[in-house]
N, CA, C and O of each residue as an XYZ file, in Angstrom:
460
protein
N     101.160     21.403     14.857
C     100.215     20.598     15.565
C      98.802     20.815     15.042
O      98.019     19.869     14.963
N      98.476     22.022     14.694
C      97.137     22.270     14.179
C      96.969     21.715     12.780
O      95.857     21.352     12.396
N      98.050     21.639     12.001
C      97.905     21.118     10.645
C      97.634     19.619     10.663
O      96.883     19.133      9.817
N      98.221     18.867     11.600
C      97.941     17.433     11.658
C      96.498     17.193     12.115
O      95.850     16.255     11.652
N      95.996     18.033     13.018
C      94.602     17.918     13.448
C      93.655     18.224     12.291
O      92.642     17.543     12.133
N      93.962     19.223     11.489
C      93.122     19.585     10.346
C      93.129     18.483      9.299
O      92.095     18.200      8.694
N      94.275     17.857      9.076
C      94.350     16.757      8.101
C      93.536     15.570      8.590
O      92.803     14.950      7.819
N      93.669     15.255      9.874
C      92.915     14.143     10.440
C      91.405     14.417     10.368
O      90.620     13.527     10.041
N      91.017     15.640     10.671
C      89.600     16.006     10.630
C      89.063     15.918      9.203
O      87.950     15.434      8.997
N      89.827     16.372      8.222
C      89.376     16.284      6.832
C      89.327     14.838      6.358
O      88.475     14.482      5.544
N      90.230     14.005      6.857
C      90.196     12.583      6.505
C      88.925     11.921      7.045
O      88.296     11.132      6.339
N      88.546     12.228      8.272
C      87.321     11.665      8.866
C      86.090     12.176      8.126
O      85.167     11.404      7.862
N      86.062     13.439      7.793
C      84.931     14.001      7.043
C      84.822     13.337      5.676
O      83.721     13.013      5.231
N      85.949     13.134      5.011
C      85.940     12.461      3.711
C      85.444     11.033      3.813
O      84.715     10.566      2.938
N      85.834     10.324      4.885
C      85.366      8.944      5.077
C      83.851      8.915      5.260
O      83.177      8.045      4.709
N      83.311      9.861      6.029
C      81.859      9.925      6.207
C      81.145     10.233      4.892
O      80.086      9.671      4.618
N      81.709     11.109      4.090
C      81.089     11.437      2.805
C      81.078     10.232      1.869
O      80.088      9.990      1.179
N      82.172      9.480      1.844
C      82.226      8.277      1.004
C      81.209      7.250      1.487
O      80.527      6.624      0.676
N      81.102      7.071      2.806
C      80.136      6.112      3.349
C      78.705      6.546      3.048
O      77.859      5.714      2.724
N      78.432      7.845      3.153
C      77.081      8.341      2.869
C      76.732      8.188      1.397
O      75.575      7.932      1.065
N      77.704      8.337      0.515
C      77.441      8.186     -0.917
C      77.321      6.719     -1.307
O      76.605      6.393     -2.253
N      78.007      5.830     -0.597
C      77.988      4.409     -0.951
C      76.747      3.698     -0.424
O      76.356      2.673     -0.983
N      76.122      4.199      0.619
C      74.967      3.524      1.216
C      73.797      3.382      0.245
O      73.268      2.276      0.133
N      73.355      4.425     -0.468
C      72.244      4.239     -1.408
C      72.594      3.305     -2.563
O      71.737      2.569     -3.053
N      73.849      3.336     -2.995
C      74.261      2.448     -4.085
C      74.197      1.000     -3.622
O      73.725      0.135     -4.360
N      74.667      0.727     -2.410
C      74.629     -0.636     -1.881
C      73.188     -1.083     -1.655
O      72.858     -2.241     -1.910
N      72.331     -0.192     -1.184
C      70.931     -0.555     -0.951
C      70.218     -0.846     -2.264
O      69.404     -1.766     -2.330
N      70.507     -0.084     -3.301
C      69.864     -0.317     -4.599
C      70.352     -1.612     -5.221
O      69.626     -2.252     -5.983
N      71.568     -1.999     -4.904
C      72.121     -3.233     -5.468
C      71.450     -4.464     -4.862
O      71.376     -5.504     -5.517
N      70.962     -4.367     -3.632
C      70.406     -5.521     -2.932
C      68.883     -5.557     -2.923
O      68.305     -6.272     -2.105
N      68.213     -4.818     -3.795
C      66.752     -4.858     -3.873
C      66.352     -6.183     -4.512
O      66.848     -6.508     -5.591
N      65.460     -6.967     -3.873
C      65.067     -8.249     -4.457
C      64.231     -8.042     -5.722
O      63.468     -7.082     -5.828
N      64.388     -8.944     -6.658
C      63.639     -8.881     -7.903
C      62.212     -9.370     -7.660
O      61.986    -10.282     -6.864
N      61.266     -8.763     -8.344
C      59.873     -9.178     -8.225
C      59.706    -10.524     -8.900
O      60.079    -10.695    -10.061
N      59.152    -11.471     -8.180
C      58.974    -12.812     -8.722
C      57.531    -13.054     -9.105
O      56.688    -12.163     -8.997
N      57.256    -14.246     -9.545
C      55.891    -14.627     -9.875
C      55.112    -14.841     -8.585
O      55.692    -15.264     -7.585
N      53.815    -14.559     -8.583
C      53.025    -14.812     -7.384
C      52.994    -16.311     -7.085
O      53.030    -17.140     -7.994
N      52.927    -16.637     -5.806
C      52.962    -18.039     -5.421
C      51.721    -18.786     -5.879
O      51.815    -19.942     -6.292
N      50.577    -18.155     -5.813
C      49.347    -18.839     -6.200
C      48.438    -17.861     -6.930
O      48.315    -16.699     -6.545
N      47.820    -18.340     -7.965
C      46.827    -17.550     -8.677
C      45.449    -17.974     -8.174
O      45.267    -19.111     -7.739
N      44.499    -17.077     -8.233
C      43.140    -17.413     -7.813
C      42.483    -18.280     -8.876
O      42.700    -18.094    -10.073
N      41.675    -19.229     -8.419
C      40.973    -20.094     -9.361
C      39.798    -19.336     -9.963
O      39.503    -18.212     -9.558
N      39.139    -19.947    -10.918
C      38.008    -19.267    -11.556
C      36.889    -19.094    -10.536
O      36.650    -19.967     -9.702
N      36.219    -17.976    -10.616
C      35.161    -17.670     -9.661
C      35.679    -16.970     -8.415
O      34.906    -16.675     -7.504
N      36.981    -16.701     -8.367
C      37.563    -16.019     -7.223
C      38.401    -14.843     -7.691
O      38.845    -14.792     -8.838
N      38.606    -13.905     -6.787
C      39.458    -12.760     -7.076
C      40.348    -12.500     -5.877
O      40.026    -12.902     -4.759
N      41.453    -11.837     -6.106
C      42.398    -11.542     -5.037
C      41.896    -10.355     -4.228
O      41.550     -9.315     -4.788
N      41.858    -10.515     -2.909
C      41.442     -9.436     -2.026
C      42.642     -8.541     -1.750
O      43.706     -9.025     -1.364
N      42.476     -7.253     -1.945
C      43.576     -6.311     -1.794
C      44.050     -6.218     -0.351
O      45.247     -6.071     -0.104
N      43.142     -6.300      0.594
C      43.491     -6.060      1.984
C      44.043     -7.300      2.675
O      44.978     -7.187      3.468
N      43.493     -8.480      2.397
C      43.968     -9.699      3.053
C      44.931    -10.488      2.191
O      45.538    -11.443      2.675
N      45.092    -10.120      0.929
C      45.955    -10.800     -0.051
C      45.644    -12.287     -0.148
O      46.548    -13.104     -0.324
N      44.367    -12.637     -0.034
C      43.930    -14.015     -0.230
C      42.887    -14.036     -1.331
O      42.369    -12.991     -1.727
N      42.581    -15.226     -1.824
C      41.559    -15.374     -2.858
C      40.195    -15.501     -2.195
O      40.018    -16.306     -1.281
N      39.244    -14.718     -2.648
C      37.881    -14.760     -2.123
C      36.922    -14.923     -3.291
O      37.227    -14.479     -4.397
N      35.757    -15.556     -3.073
C      34.808    -15.720     -4.180
C      34.191    -14.382     -4.568
O      34.114    -13.453     -3.764
N      33.751    -14.310     -5.833
C      33.055    -13.110     -6.282
C      31.792    -12.962     -5.462
O      31.030    -13.918     -5.319
N      31.563    -11.786     -4.925
C      30.397    -11.570     -4.081
C      29.208    -11.044     -4.860
O      28.072    -11.163     -4.402
N      29.442    -10.472     -6.016
C      28.366     -9.899     -6.809
C      28.297    -10.655     -8.131
O      29.306    -10.770     -8.826
N      27.121    -11.173     -8.489
C      27.039    -11.849     -9.786
C      27.243    -10.851    -10.916
O      26.935     -9.667    -10.781
N      27.754    -11.334    -12.005
C      27.963    -10.438    -13.137
C      26.615    -10.008    -13.683
O      25.796    -10.836    -14.081
N      26.402     -8.735    -13.695
C      25.152     -8.175    -14.191
C      25.486     -6.851    -14.863
O      26.520     -6.250    -14.573
N      24.630     -6.401    -15.745
C      24.912     -5.129    -16.412
C      24.866     -3.982    -15.408
O      24.139     -4.062    -14.417
N      25.624     -2.926    -15.646
C      25.601     -1.799    -14.711
C      24.251     -1.094    -14.735
O      23.616     -0.975    -15.783
N      23.822     -0.628    -13.560
C      22.539      0.060    -13.451
C      22.659      1.473    -14.013
O      21.764      1.941    -14.716
N      23.756      2.148    -13.707
C      23.945      3.520    -14.150
C      24.681      3.534    -15.481
O      25.634      2.781    -15.678
N      24.241      4.382    -16.384
C      24.892      4.554    -17.678
C      25.156      6.041    -17.881
O      24.711      6.870    -17.087
N      25.870      6.370    -18.931
C      26.110      7.771    -19.271
C      25.771      7.979    -20.739
O      25.700      7.029    -21.518
N      25.565      9.236    -21.099
C      25.271      9.555    -22.493
C      26.462     10.254    -23.117
O      27.354     10.737    -22.420
N      26.464     10.301    -24.424
C      27.540     10.990    -25.127
C      27.421     12.499    -24.960
O      28.420     13.212    -25.054
N      26.202     12.995    -24.712
C      26.008     14.433    -24.568
C      26.719     14.963    -23.325
O      27.331     16.030    -23.368
N      26.641     14.226    -22.222
C      27.328     14.623    -20.998
C      27.789     13.362    -20.282
O      27.043     12.807    -19.476
N      29.004     12.900    -20.560
C      29.465     11.643    -19.958
C      29.745     11.747    -18.464
O      29.999     10.725    -17.827
N      29.709     12.949    -17.881
C      29.970     13.100    -16.455
C      28.728     12.871    -15.603
O      28.841     12.737    -14.384
N      27.546     12.823    -16.214
C      26.302     12.671    -15.468
C      25.756     11.259    -15.687
O      25.425     10.905    -16.819
N      25.655     10.445    -14.631
C      25.084      9.105    -14.798
C      23.578      9.175    -15.006
O      22.919     10.120    -14.573
N      23.049      8.167    -15.671
C      21.613      8.091    -15.943
C      21.099      6.700    -15.610
O      21.846      5.721    -15.636
N      19.808      6.630    -15.296
C      19.101      5.361    -15.148
C      17.856      5.461    -16.003
O      17.019      6.336    -15.777
N      17.722      4.590    -16.971
C      16.591      4.583    -17.913
C      16.406      5.948    -18.572
O      15.274      6.377    -18.794
N      17.495      6.628    -18.885
C      17.437      7.908    -19.575
C      17.186      9.100    -18.678
O      17.111     10.223    -19.176
N      17.053      8.905    -17.371
C      16.817     10.010    -16.443
C      18.145     10.376    -15.791
O      18.765      9.525    -15.153
N      18.604     11.636    -15.938
C      19.881     12.023    -15.328
C      19.777     12.045    -13.807
O      18.745     12.422    -13.252
N      20.836     11.646    -13.152
C      20.844     11.541    -11.688
C      21.414     12.798    -11.042
O      22.344     12.712    -10.240
N      20.872     13.961    -11.379
C      21.300     15.217    -10.769
C      20.069     16.040    -10.448
O      19.000     15.837    -11.022
N      20.233     16.969     -9.524
C      19.183     17.934     -9.220
C      17.888     17.310     -8.756
O      17.886     16.400     -7.926
N      16.773     17.805     -9.300
C      15.461     17.356     -8.851
C      15.131     15.946     -9.329
O      14.140     15.375     -8.875
N      15.918     15.366    -10.223
C      15.687     13.999    -10.690
C      16.388     12.954     -9.823
O      16.270     11.760    -10.095
N      17.106     13.372     -8.795
C      17.904     12.441     -7.999
C      17.029     11.384     -7.323
O      17.403     10.212     -7.290
N      15.887     11.770     -6.791
C      15.012     10.805     -6.126
C      14.491      9.751     -7.083
O      14.482      8.564     -6.757
N      14.055     10.178     -8.271
C      13.583      9.219     -9.271
C      14.692      8.304     -9.744
O      14.465      7.121     -9.997
N      15.875      8.841     -9.861
C      17.021      8.044    -10.286
C      17.334      6.963     -9.252
O      17.599      5.816     -9.612
N      17.303      7.326     -7.975
C      17.570      6.352     -6.918
C      16.491      5.276     -6.912
O      16.798      4.093     -6.767
N      15.231      5.675     -7.069
C      14.146      4.695     -7.103
C      14.266      3.736     -8.268
O      14.067      2.533     -8.102
N      14.591      4.250     -9.447
C      14.756      3.371    -10.606
C      15.940      2.425    -10.424
O      15.881      1.269    -10.844
N      17.003      2.905     -9.805
C      18.158      2.046     -9.557
C      17.806      0.935     -8.581
O      18.238     -0.205     -8.756
N      17.019      1.259     -7.546
C      16.602      0.229     -6.595
C      15.681     -0.781     -7.262
O      15.781     -1.977     -6.991
N      14.784     -0.319     -8.130
C      13.900     -1.242     -8.843
C      14.698     -2.177     -9.743
O      14.402     -3.369     -9.823
N      15.696     -1.644    -10.411
C      16.505     -2.473    -11.300
C      17.282     -3.518    -10.514
O      17.474     -4.634    -10.996
N      17.731     -3.176     -9.317
C      18.464     -4.136     -8.504
C      17.537     -5.182     -7.908
O      17.951     -6.322     -7.699
N      16.283     -4.815     -7.628
C      15.344     -5.785     -7.067
C      14.964     -6.843     -8.088
O      14.644     -7.974     -7.721
N      14.995     -6.488     -9.363
C      14.659     -7.470    -10.388
C      15.672     -8.596    -10.415
O      15.327     -9.721    -10.777
N      16.891     -8.328    -10.047
C      17.926     -9.348    -10.001
C      18.419     -9.706    -11.384
O      18.034     -9.092    -12.378
N      19.283    -10.716    -11.433
C      19.812    -11.126    -12.734
C      18.723    -11.809    -13.554
O      17.767    -12.342    -12.989
N      18.855    -11.800    -14.874
C      17.841    -12.443    -15.709
C      17.798    -13.949    -15.455
O      18.814    -14.576    -15.154
N      16.598    -14.511    -15.586
C      16.423    -15.948    -15.359
C      17.120    -16.740    -16.457
O      17.078    -16.370    -17.630
N      17.763    -17.837    -16.058
C      18.439    -18.705    -17.012
C      17.501    -19.870    -17.348
O      17.108    -20.619    -16.453
N      17.141    -20.031    -18.616
C      16.250    -21.132    -18.971
C      16.973    -22.471    -18.879
O      18.198    -22.541    -18.984
N      16.193    -23.528    -18.680
C      16.764    -24.873    -18.642
C      17.219    -25.271    -20.028
O      16.610    -24.891    -21.028
N      18.275    -26.024    -20.079
C      18.769    -26.478    -21.368
C      18.448    -27.947    -21.611
O      18.716    -28.468    -22.693
N      17.881    -28.614    -20.621
C      17.496    -30.019    -20.809
C      15.995    -30.155    -20.633
O      15.366    -29.397    -19.896
N      15.445    -31.118    -21.311
C      14.015    -31.405    -21.203
C      13.878    -32.704    -20.431
O      14.529    -33.700    -20.745
N      13.029    -32.684    -19.424
C      12.838    -33.894    -18.627
C      11.348    -34.138    -18.445
O      10.526    -33.238    -18.621
N      11.026    -35.346    -18.097
C       9.628    -35.704    -17.833
C       9.601    -36.695    -16.689
O      10.574    -37.405    -16.433
N       8.479    -36.730    -16.012
C       8.342    -37.688    -14.916
C       7.489    -38.861    -15.396
O       6.589    -38.660    -16.212
N       7.741    -40.063    -14.919
C       6.991    -41.247    -15.402
C       5.555    -41.293    -14.958
O       4.833    -42.230    -15.298
C-alpha cells in the first residue's frame, strides 16, 4: 500500500516539474515581435518619452554654451573660463549672458522696396 502511494506521489511531483519547465518555454514562444512604429514624427517635432506623442522642439538649435578642453575634458568651460571652484560665479554669469543674446539674427534673403 505504501509503494502505490509513493509511485502516485512521484508521478504528481514529476508532472509539476514538467509543467514548471514547460511554462517559460511556452511564454518565450508567444512573445510578440517588435513591429514598426505606427507614426513617425514630422519635421520640427520629436517623440516625447513620457507621453509617447510627437511634440514640437521647444529649444531652437543653437550652439552649446558650455564647452570642454582637451587638457581636461571633465571640466566644462564658458569662454575659456573653467566652471569649477572660485570661477563658478563668473562661469554662470557668462552662460547667462550667452543665453540672453539668443540665436544669431537671420538676414533677409529678398530685397523689397515700397512705392
